[in-house]
Amino acid sequence: MRKVIMYMQSTLNGYGADPGDEMFWASISEQTWEFTNSLHERCDAILMGRKMYQDFLGFWPEAAKDESDSDVARHARWQYDLSKFVVSTTLTEADPAWPNTRILGDLDAVRALKEQPGKDILIAGGIGITKALANAGLIDDYYIHLNPATIPDGTLLLDSRLDLKLVEAKQHDTGVVALHYTPA
C-alpha cells in the first residue's frame, strides 16, 4: 500500500503560514533541498488542495521550463512530470498547463489512491488539505521542519488531536530541526 507523506515547514509556535499565507520565516538550506530531493526518489505523485493547486499553477509549470541545475528548477521538472492529484469538490477539470493532473472529488478518492500500485504520495501543499487528511487518518508519515522562528499570528499547521510517535530528529546547520513522526 502506498503511503501519504506530509512534509511541511513550521514555526516554533506551530504556524505553517503567516496571515498573508507567506513563509518568510522558513530557513531553506542545502539540507532542506537534500531532504526534498530524497522525496523525489520515494514519491511518484503529489497531492494538494484546490487553493494550493491554483497558486502553484502560477509558478511551477513555468519554472519547469528552466533547464538549469538549480534546486528549484529540478524540483519544478520533477513536479511537472509526475502524477498530480487535486482534492476539490468545486473544480471539475485540470488546467492543461500542468499535465498529468487529475481532480479527486473527496477524501474517499485518496483512500482508493493509496490502494493503487506505485510509490508514495507527497502532500505538495495546502494547510487545509493537510489538516483534512490528518483528521481522516490518511497521513502515514509526518515530516516537519521546525524553524527557529515565531510569528504572532497565522495558520496553524495542525490543529486537532493527533497521537504521533517520533521516529527521527535531526538538526540542520540553520537551527531547523527536521522531525519525522508516524501515527502512534
mmCIF file with all atom_site columns, C-alpha atoms in Angstrom:
data_model
loop_
_atom_site.group_PDB
_atom_site.id
_atom_site.type_symbol
_atom_site.label_atom_id
_atom_site.label_alt_id
_atom_site.label_comp_id
_atom_site.label_asym_id
_atom_site.label_entity_id
_atom_site.label_seq_id
_atom_site.pdbx_PDB_ins_code
_atom_site.Cartn_x
_atom_site.Cartn_y
_atom_site.Cartn_z
_atom_site.occupancy
_atom_site.B_iso_or_equiv
_atom_site.pdbx_formal_charge
_atom_site.auth_seq_id
_atom_site.auth_comp_id
_atom_site.auth_asym_id
_atom_site.auth_atom_id
_atom_site.pdbx_PDB_model_num
ATOM 1   C CA . MET A 1 1   ? 0.000   0.000  0.000   1.00 0.00 ? 1   MET A CA 1
ATOM 2   C CA . ARG A 1 2   ? 1.233   3.477  -0.866  1.00 0.00 ? 2   ARG A CA 1
ATOM 3   C CA . LYS A 1 3   ? 1.894   5.954  1.917   1.00 0.00 ? 3   LYS A CA 1
ATOM 4   C CA . VAL A 1 4   ? 0.760   9.560  2.049   1.00 0.00 ? 4   VAL A CA 1
ATOM 5   C CA . ILE A 1 5   ? 3.633   11.731 3.221   1.00 0.00 ? 5   ILE A CA 1
ATOM 6   C CA . MET A 1 6   ? 3.293   15.181 4.738   1.00 0.00 ? 6   MET A CA 1
ATOM 7   C CA . TYR A 1 7   ? 6.310   17.480 4.530   1.00 0.00 ? 7   TYR A CA 1
ATOM 8   C CA . MET A 1 8   ? 5.806   20.998 5.826   1.00 0.00 ? 8   MET A CA 1
ATOM 9   C CA . GLN A 1 9   ? 7.693   23.868 7.412   1.00 0.00 ? 9   GLN A CA 1
ATOM 10  C CA . SER A 1 10  ? 6.531   25.116 10.825  1.00 0.00 ? 10  SER A CA 1
ATOM 11  C CA . THR A 1 11  ? 7.375   27.907 13.227  1.00 0.00 ? 11  THR A CA 1
ATOM 12  C CA . LEU A 1 12  ? 8.239   27.093 16.840  1.00 0.00 ? 12  LEU A CA 1
ATOM 13  C CA . ASN A 1 13  ? 4.723   28.150 17.829  1.00 0.00 ? 13  ASN A CA 1
ATOM 14  C CA . GLY A 1 14  ? 3.088   25.805 15.322  1.00 0.00 ? 14  GLY A CA 1
ATOM 15  C CA . TYR A 1 15  ? 2.207   28.053 12.391  1.00 0.00 ? 15  TYR A CA 1
ATOM 16  C CA . GLY A 1 16  ? 2.592   26.815 8.824   1.00 0.00 ? 16  GLY A CA 1
ATOM 17  C CA . ALA A 1 17  ? 1.967   30.244 7.262   1.00 0.00 ? 17  ALA A CA 1
ATOM 18  C CA . ASP A 1 18  ? 1.581   33.856 8.324   1.00 0.00 ? 18  ASP A CA 1
ATOM 19  C CA . PRO A 1 19  ? -1.740  35.718 7.817   1.00 0.00 ? 19  PRO A CA 1
ATOM 20  C CA . GLY A 1 20  ? -0.793  36.508 4.207   1.00 0.00 ? 20  GLY A CA 1
ATOM 21  C CA . ASP A 1 21  ? -0.032  32.813 3.511   1.00 0.00 ? 21  ASP A CA 1
ATOM 22  C CA . GLU A 1 22  ? 3.665   33.645 3.317   1.00 0.00 ? 22  GLU A CA 1
ATOM 23  C CA . MET A 1 23  ? 6.582   31.727 4.785   1.00 0.00 ? 23  MET A CA 1
ATOM 24  C CA . PHE A 1 24  ? 9.271   34.407 5.071   1.00 0.00 ? 24  PHE A CA 1
ATOM 25  C CA . TRP A 1 25  ? 10.367  32.833 8.365   1.00 0.00 ? 25  TRP A CA 1
ATOM 26  C CA . ALA A 1 26  ? 11.339  29.460 6.835   1.00 0.00 ? 26  ALA A CA 1
ATOM 27  C CA . SER A 1 27  ? 15.082  28.707 6.775   1.00 0.00 ? 27  SER A CA 1
ATOM 28  C CA . ILE A 1 28  ? 15.655  26.909 3.476   1.00 0.00 ? 28  ILE A CA 1
ATOM 29  C CA . SER A 1 29  ? 19.155  25.486 3.192   1.00 0.00 ? 29  SER A CA 1
ATOM 30  C CA . GLU A 1 30  ? 21.119  22.882 1.260   1.00 0.00 ? 30  GLU A CA 1
ATOM 31  C CA . GLN A 1 31  ? 19.995  20.367 3.900   1.00 0.00 ? 31  GLN A CA 1
ATOM 32  C CA . THR A 1 32  ? 16.370  21.271 3.149   1.00 0.00 ? 32  THR A CA 1
ATOM 33  C CA . TRP A 1 33  ? 16.947  20.587 -0.539  1.00 0.00 ? 33  TRP A CA 1
ATOM 34  C CA . GLU A 1 34  ? 18.759  17.315 0.212   1.00 0.00 ? 34  GLU A CA 1
ATOM 35  C CA . PHE A 1 35  ? 15.665  16.137 2.067   1.00 0.00 ? 35  PHE A CA 1
ATOM 36  C CA . THR A 1 36  ? 13.349  17.386 -0.691  1.00 0.00 ? 36  THR A CA 1
ATOM 37  C CA . ASN A 1 37  ? 15.435  15.589 -3.305  1.00 0.00 ? 37  ASN A CA 1
ATOM 38  C CA . SER A 1 38  ? 15.186  12.351 -1.299  1.00 0.00 ? 38  SER A CA 1
ATOM 39  C CA . LEU A 1 39  ? 11.412  12.606 -1.659  1.00 0.00 ? 39  LEU A CA 1
ATOM 40  C CA . HIS A 1 40  ? 11.851  12.683 -5.454  1.00 0.00 ? 40  HIS A CA 1
ATOM 41  C CA . GLU A 1 41  ? 13.144  9.114  -5.227  1.00 0.00 ? 41  GLU A CA 1
ATOM 42  C CA . ARG A 1 42  ? 10.454  7.937  -2.832  1.00 0.00 ? 42  ARG A CA 1
ATOM 43  C CA . CYS A 1 43  ? 7.321   9.539  -4.348  1.00 0.00 ? 43  CYS A CA 1
ATOM 44  C CA . ASP A 1 44  ? 5.755   9.306  -7.781  1.00 0.00 ? 44  ASP A CA 1
ATOM 45  C CA . ALA A 1 45  ? 2.731   11.508 -7.129  1.00 0.00 ? 45  ALA A CA 1
ATOM 46  C CA . ILE A 1 46  ? 1.785   14.697 -5.338  1.00 0.00 ? 46  ILE A CA 1
ATOM 47  C CA . LEU A 1 47  ? -1.476  15.542 -3.640  1.00 0.00 ? 47  LEU A CA 1
ATOM 48  C CA . MET A 1 48  ? -2.802  19.023 -2.972  1.00 0.00 ? 48  MET A CA 1
ATOM 49  C CA . GLY A 1 49  ? -5.929  21.007 -2.284  1.00 0.00 ? 49  GLY A CA 1
ATOM 50  C CA . ARG A 1 50  ? -7.648  23.311 -4.757  1.00 0.00 ? 50  ARG A CA 1
ATOM 51  C CA . LYS A 1 51  ? -6.233  26.568 -3.399  1.00 0.00 ? 51  LYS A CA 1
ATOM 52  C CA . MET A 1 52  ? -2.619  25.366 -3.438  1.00 0.00 ? 52  MET A CA 1
ATOM 53  C CA . TYR A 1 53  ? -3.115  23.866 -6.909  1.00 0.00 ? 53  TYR A CA 1
ATOM 54  C CA . GLN A 1 54  ? -4.340  27.189 -8.246  1.00 0.00 ? 54  GLN A CA 1
ATOM 55  C CA . ASP A 1 55  ? -1.458  29.013 -6.533  1.00 0.00 ? 55  ASP A CA 1
ATOM 56  C CA . PHE A 1 56  ? 1.078   26.505 -7.911  1.00 0.00 ? 56  PHE A CA 1
ATOM 57  C CA . LEU A 1 57  ? -0.240  26.957 -11.464 1.00 0.00 ? 57  LEU A CA 1
ATOM 58  C CA . GLY A 1 58  ? 1.134   30.492 -11.362 1.00 0.00 ? 58  GLY A CA 1
ATOM 59  C CA . PHE A 1 59  ? 4.692   29.319 -10.715 1.00 0.00 ? 59  PHE A CA 1
ATOM 60  C CA . TRP A 1 60  ? 5.660   25.644 -11.112 1.00 0.00 ? 60  TRP A CA 1
ATOM 61  C CA . PRO A 1 61  ? 4.690   24.908 -14.752 1.00 0.00 ? 61  PRO A CA 1
ATOM 62  C CA . GLU A 1 62  ? 6.730   27.910 -15.926 1.00 0.00 ? 62  GLU A CA 1
ATOM 63  C CA . ALA A 1 63  ? 9.611   27.073 -13.543 1.00 0.00 ? 63  ALA A CA 1
ATOM 64  C CA . ALA A 1 64  ? 9.774   23.587 -15.105 1.00 0.00 ? 64  ALA A CA 1
ATOM 65  C CA . LYS A 1 65  ? 10.984  25.202 -18.362 1.00 0.00 ? 65  LYS A CA 1
ATOM 66  C CA . ASP A 1 66  ? 14.209  26.245 -16.603 1.00 0.00 ? 66  ASP A CA 1
ATOM 67  C CA . GLU A 1 67  ? 16.852  23.776 -17.797 1.00 0.00 ? 67  GLU A CA 1
ATOM 68  C CA . SER A 1 68  ? 19.410  24.773 -15.168 1.00 0.00 ? 68  SER A CA 1
ATOM 69  C CA . ASP A 1 69  ? 20.597  22.506 -12.381 1.00 0.00 ? 69  ASP A CA 1
ATOM 70  C CA . SER A 1 70  ? 19.211  24.733 -9.623  1.00 0.00 ? 70  SER A CA 1
ATOM 71  C CA . ASP A 1 71  ? 17.251  23.086 -6.815  1.00 0.00 ? 71  ASP A CA 1
ATOM 72  C CA . VAL A 1 72  ? 14.079  24.960 -7.745  1.00 0.00 ? 72  VAL A CA 1
ATOM 73  C CA . ALA A 1 73  ? 14.356  24.003 -11.432 1.00 0.00 ? 73  ALA A CA 1
ATOM 74  C CA . ARG A 1 74  ? 14.973  20.315 -10.652 1.00 0.00 ? 74  ARG A CA 1
ATOM 75  C CA . HIS A 1 75  ? 12.020  20.288 -8.248  1.00 0.00 ? 75  HIS A CA 1
ATOM 76  C CA . ALA A 1 76  ? 9.797   22.018 -10.815 1.00 0.00 ? 76  ALA A CA 1
ATOM 77  C CA . ARG A 1 77  ? 10.689  19.478 -13.526 1.00 0.00 ? 77  ARG A CA 1
ATOM 78  C CA . TRP A 1 78  ? 10.025  16.610 -11.094 1.00 0.00 ? 78  TRP A CA 1
ATOM 79  C CA . GLN A 1 79  ? 6.575   18.003 -10.274 1.00 0.00 ? 79  GLN A CA 1
ATOM 80  C CA . TYR A 1 80  ? 5.780   18.651 -13.928 1.00 0.00 ? 80  TYR A CA 1
ATOM 81  C CA . ASP A 1 81  ? 6.426   15.054 -14.969 1.00 0.00 ? 81  ASP A CA 1
ATOM 82  C CA . LEU A 1 82  ? 4.704   13.102 -12.238 1.00 0.00 ? 82  LEU A CA 1
ATOM 83  C CA . SER A 1 83  ? 1.069   12.443 -11.365 1.00 0.00 ? 83  SER A CA 1
ATOM 84  C CA . LYS A 1 84  ? -0.686  15.271 -9.588  1.00 0.00 ? 84  LYS A CA 1
ATOM 85  C CA . PHE A 1 85  ? -3.934  14.802 -7.646  1.00 0.00 ? 85  PHE A CA 1
ATOM 86  C CA . VAL A 1 86  ? -6.083  17.715 -6.516  1.00 0.00 ? 86  VAL A CA 1
ATOM 87  C CA . VAL A 1 87  ? -8.730  17.188 -3.849  1.00 0.00 ? 87  VAL A CA 1
ATOM 88  C CA . SER A 1 88  ? -11.586 19.531 -4.671  1.00 0.00 ? 88  SER A CA 1
ATOM 89  C CA . THR A 1 89  ? -15.354 19.486 -4.616  1.00 0.00 ? 89  THR A CA 1
ATOM 90  C CA . THR A 1 90  ? -15.544 22.588 -6.835  1.00 0.00 ? 90  THR A CA 1
ATOM 91  C CA . LEU A 1 91  ? -13.010 22.008 -9.640  1.00 0.00 ? 91  LEU A CA 1
ATOM 92  C CA . THR A 1 92  ? -14.219 19.808 -12.467 1.00 0.00 ? 92  THR A CA 1
ATOM 93  C CA . GLU A 1 93  ? -11.174 19.719 -14.727 1.00 0.00 ? 93  GLU A CA 1
ATOM 94  C CA . ALA A 1 94  ? -7.438  20.263 -14.519 1.00 0.00 ? 94  ALA A CA 1
ATOM 95  C CA . ASP A 1 95  ? -5.555  23.055 -16.273 1.00 0.00 ? 95  ASP A CA 1
ATOM 96  C CA . PRO A 1 96  ? -3.653  21.676 -19.317 1.00 0.00 ? 96  PRO A CA 1
ATOM 97  C CA . ALA A 1 97  ? -0.657  23.886 -18.421 1.00 0.00 ? 97  ALA A CA 1
ATOM 98  C CA . TRP A 1 98  ? 0.279   21.278 -15.823 1.00 0.00 ? 98  TRP A CA 1
ATOM 99  C CA . PRO A 1 99  ? -0.095  17.825 -17.396 1.00 0.00 ? 99  PRO A CA 1
ATOM 100 C CA . ASN A 1 100 ? -0.796  14.582 -15.549 1.00 0.00 ? 100 ASN A CA 1
ATOM 101 C CA . THR A 1 101 ? -3.211  16.303 -13.154 1.00 0.00 ? 101 THR A CA 1
ATOM 102 C CA . ARG A 1 102 ? -6.411  14.635 -12.008 1.00 0.00 ? 102 ARG A CA 1
ATOM 103 C CA . ILE A 1 103 ? -9.164  16.082 -9.835  1.00 0.00 ? 103 ILE A CA 1
ATOM 104 C CA . LEU A 1 104 ? -10.253 13.901 -6.895  1.00 0.00 ? 104 LEU A CA 1
ATOM 105 C CA . GLY A 1 105 ? -13.659 14.769 -5.533  1.00 0.00 ? 105 GLY A CA 1
ATOM 106 C CA . ASP A 1 106 ? -13.175 13.813 -1.887  1.00 0.00 ? 106 ASP A CA 1
ATOM 107 C CA . LEU A 1 107 ? -11.064 12.011 0.693   1.00 0.00 ? 107 LEU A CA 1
ATOM 108 C CA . ASP A 1 108 ? -12.541 8.619  -0.243  1.00 0.00 ? 108 ASP A CA 1
ATOM 109 C CA . ALA A 1 109 ? -10.736 9.025  -3.556  1.00 0.00 ? 109 ALA A CA 1
ATOM 110 C CA . VAL A 1 110 ? -7.483  9.485  -1.593  1.00 0.00 ? 110 VAL A CA 1
ATOM 111 C CA . ARG A 1 111 ? -8.162  6.231  0.285   1.00 0.00 ? 111 ARG A CA 1
ATOM 112 C CA . ALA A 1 112 ? -8.616  4.468  -3.052  1.00 0.00 ? 112 ALA A CA 1
ATOM 113 C CA . LEU A 1 113 ? -5.462  6.098  -4.437  1.00 0.00 ? 113 LEU A CA 1
ATOM 114 C CA . LYS A 1 114 ? -3.430  4.671  -1.546  1.00 0.00 ? 114 LYS A CA 1
ATOM 115 C CA . GLU A 1 115 ? -4.542  1.177  -2.605  1.00 0.00 ? 115 GLU A CA 1
ATOM 116 C CA . GLN A 1 116 ? -3.272  1.558  -6.175  1.00 0.00 ? 116 GLN A CA 1
ATOM 117 C CA . PRO A 1 117 ? 0.210   0.387  -7.161  1.00 0.00 ? 117 PRO A CA 1
ATOM 118 C CA . GLY A 1 118 ? 3.012   2.918  -7.144  1.00 0.00 ? 118 GLY A CA 1
ATOM 119 C CA . LYS A 1 119 ? 5.435   4.770  -4.958  1.00 0.00 ? 119 LYS A CA 1
ATOM 120 C CA . ASP A 1 120 ? 4.423   7.026  -2.085  1.00 0.00 ? 120 ASP A CA 1
ATOM 121 C CA . ILE A 1 121 ? 2.354   10.200 -2.478  1.00 0.00 ? 121 ILE A CA 1
ATOM 122 C CA . LEU A 1 122 ? 3.633   13.565 -1.228  1.00 0.00 ? 122 LEU A CA 1
ATOM 123 C CA . ILE A 1 123 ? 1.275   16.234 0.045   1.00 0.00 ? 123 ILE A CA 1
ATOM 124 C CA . ALA A 1 124 ? 2.566   19.148 -2.004  1.00 0.00 ? 124 ALA A CA 1
ATOM 125 C CA . GLY A 1 125 ? 0.862   21.821 -0.098  1.00 0.00 ? 125 GLY A CA 1
ATOM 126 C CA . GLY A 1 126 ? -2.106  23.320 1.423   1.00 0.00 ? 126 GLY A CA 1
ATOM 127 C CA . ILE A 1 127 ? -2.586  23.513 5.152   1.00 0.00 ? 127 ILE A CA 1
ATOM 128 C CA . GLY A 1 128 ? -6.326  22.979 4.713   1.00 0.00 ? 128 GLY A CA 1
ATOM 129 C CA . ILE A 1 129 ? -5.943  19.696 2.831   1.00 0.00 ? 129 ILE A CA 1
ATOM 130 C CA . THR A 1 130 ? -3.181  18.632 5.219   1.00 0.00 ? 130 THR A CA 1
ATOM 131 C CA . LYS A 1 131 ? -5.491  19.129 8.201   1.00 0.00 ? 131 LYS A CA 1
ATOM 132 C CA . ALA A 1 132 ? -8.317  17.251 6.459   1.00 0.00 ? 132 ALA A CA 1
ATOM 133 C CA . LEU A 1 133 ? -6.036  14.323 5.597   1.00 0.00 ? 133 LEU A CA 1
ATOM 134 C CA . ALA A 1 134 ? -4.626  14.245 9.146   1.00 0.00 ? 134 ALA A CA 1
ATOM 135 C CA . ASN A 1 135 ? -8.102  14.310 10.688  1.00 0.00 ? 135 ASN A CA 1
ATOM 136 C CA . ALA A 1 136 ? -9.177  11.446 8.402   1.00 0.00 ? 136 ALA A CA 1
ATOM 137 C CA . GLY A 1 137 ? -6.137  9.358  9.415   1.00 0.00 ? 137 GLY A CA 1
ATOM 138 C CA . LEU A 1 138 ? -4.774  9.316  5.874   1.00 0.00 ? 138 LEU A CA 1
ATOM 139 C CA . ILE A 1 139 ? -1.233  10.573 6.574   1.00 0.00 ? 139 ILE A CA 1
ATOM 140 C CA . ASP A 1 140 ? 1.350   7.850  7.176   1.00 0.00 ? 140 ASP A CA 1
ATOM 141 C CA . ASP A 1 141 ? 4.497   9.940  7.677   1.00 0.00 ? 141 ASP A CA 1
ATOM 142 C CA . TYR A 1 142 ? 4.738   13.453 9.092   1.00 0.00 ? 142 TYR A CA 1
ATOM 143 C CA . TYR A 1 143 ? 7.942   15.323 8.209   1.00 0.00 ? 143 TYR A CA 1
ATOM 144 C CA . ILE A 1 144 ? 8.032   18.708 9.891   1.00 0.00 ? 144 ILE A CA 1
ATOM 145 C CA . HIS A 1 145 ? 10.927  21.129 9.574   1.00 0.00 ? 145 HIS A CA 1
ATOM 146 C CA . LEU A 1 146 ? 10.649  23.120 12.785  1.00 0.00 ? 146 LEU A CA 1
ATOM 147 C CA . ASN A 1 147 ? 12.136  26.558 12.171  1.00 0.00 ? 147 ASN A CA 1
ATOM 148 C CA . PRO A 1 148 ? 13.828  28.640 14.888  1.00 0.00 ? 148 PRO A CA 1
ATOM 149 C CA . ALA A 1 149 ? 11.304  31.445 14.472  1.00 0.00 ? 149 ALA A CA 1
ATOM 150 C CA . THR A 1 150 ? 7.953   32.517 15.857  1.00 0.00 ? 150 THR A CA 1
ATOM 151 C CA . ILE A 1 151 ? 5.296   34.726 14.337  1.00 0.00 ? 151 ILE A CA 1
ATOM 152 C CA . PRO A 1 152 ? 2.485   36.485 16.220  1.00 0.00 ? 152 PRO A CA 1
ATOM 153 C CA . ASP A 1 153 ? -0.344  35.139 14.067  1.00 0.00 ? 153 ASP A CA 1
ATOM 154 C CA . GLY A 1 154 ? -1.022  32.834 11.161  1.00 0.00 ? 154 GLY A CA 1
ATOM 155 C CA . THR A 1 155 ? -2.467  29.480 10.221  1.00 0.00 ? 155 THR A CA 1
ATOM 156 C CA . LEU A 1 156 ? -1.698  26.544 12.476  1.00 0.00 ? 156 LEU A CA 1
ATOM 157 C CA . LEU A 1 157 ? -0.094  23.675 10.619  1.00 0.00 ? 157 LEU A CA 1
ATOM 158 C CA . LEU A 1 158 ? -2.133  21.097 12.538  1.00 0.00 ? 158 LEU A CA 1
ATOM 159 C CA . ASP A 1 159 ? -4.983  21.946 14.875  1.00 0.00 ? 159 ASP A CA 1
ATOM 160 C CA . SER A 1 160 ? -6.579  18.718 16.090  1.00 0.00 ? 160 SER A CA 1
ATOM 161 C CA . ARG A 1 161 ? -5.604  15.898 18.399  1.00 0.00 ? 161 ARG A CA 1
ATOM 162 C CA . LEU A 1 162 ? -3.058  13.572 16.799  1.00 0.00 ? 162 LEU A CA 1
ATOM 163 C CA . ASP A 1 163 ? -1.152  10.881 18.645  1.00 0.00 ? 163 ASP A CA 1
ATOM 164 C CA . LEU A 1 164 ? 2.220   10.573 16.952  1.00 0.00 ? 164 LEU A CA 1
ATOM 165 C CA . LYS A 1 165 ? 5.427   8.667  17.569  1.00 0.00 ? 165 LYS A CA 1
ATOM 166 C CA . LEU A 1 166 ? 8.809   10.321 16.972  1.00 0.00 ? 166 LEU A CA 1
ATOM 167 C CA . VAL A 1 167 ? 10.875  8.297  14.513  1.00 0.00 ? 167 VAL A CA 1
ATOM 168 C CA . GLU A 1 168 ? 13.809  10.661 13.989  1.00 0.00 ? 168 GLU A CA 1
ATOM 169 C CA . ALA A 1 169 ? 15.061  14.156 14.768  1.00 0.00 ? 169 ALA A CA 1
ATOM 170 C CA . LYS A 1 170 ? 17.973  15.876 13.002  1.00 0.00 ? 170 LYS A CA 1
ATOM 171 C CA . GLN A 1 171 ? 19.327  19.379 13.449  1.00 0.00 ? 171 GLN A CA 1
ATOM 172 C CA . HIS A 1 172 ? 20.252  21.394 10.381  1.00 0.00 ? 172 HIS A CA 1
ATOM 173 C CA . ASP A 1 173 ? 23.052  23.951 10.334  1.00 0.00 ? 173 ASP A CA 1
ATOM 174 C CA . THR A 1 174 ? 20.426  26.728 10.225  1.00 0.00 ? 174 THR A CA 1
ATOM 175 C CA . GLY A 1 175 ? 18.908  25.615 13.536  1.00 0.00 ? 175 GLY A CA 1
ATOM 176 C CA . VAL A 1 176 ? 15.958  23.933 11.840  1.00 0.00 ? 176 VAL A CA 1
ATOM 177 C CA . VAL A 1 177 ? 15.063  20.635 13.469  1.00 0.00 ? 177 VAL A CA 1
ATOM 178 C CA . ALA A 1 178 ? 13.873  18.037 10.966  1.00 0.00 ? 178 ALA A CA 1
ATOM 179 C CA . LEU A 1 179 ? 11.291  15.840 12.693  1.00 0.00 ? 179 LEU A CA 1
ATOM 180 C CA . HIS A 1 180 ? 9.799   12.598 11.421  1.00 0.00 ? 180 HIS A CA 1
ATOM 181 C CA . TYR A 1 181 ? 6.675   11.219 13.074  1.00 0.00 ? 181 TYR A CA 1
ATOM 182 C CA . THR A 1 182 ? 4.303   8.368  12.334  1.00 0.00 ? 182 THR A CA 1
ATOM 183 C CA . PRO A 1 183 ? 0.850   7.747  13.810  1.00 0.00 ? 183 PRO A CA 1
ATOM 184 C CA . ALA A 1 184 ? 1.145   6.110  17.236  1.00 0.00 ? 184 ALA A CA 1
#
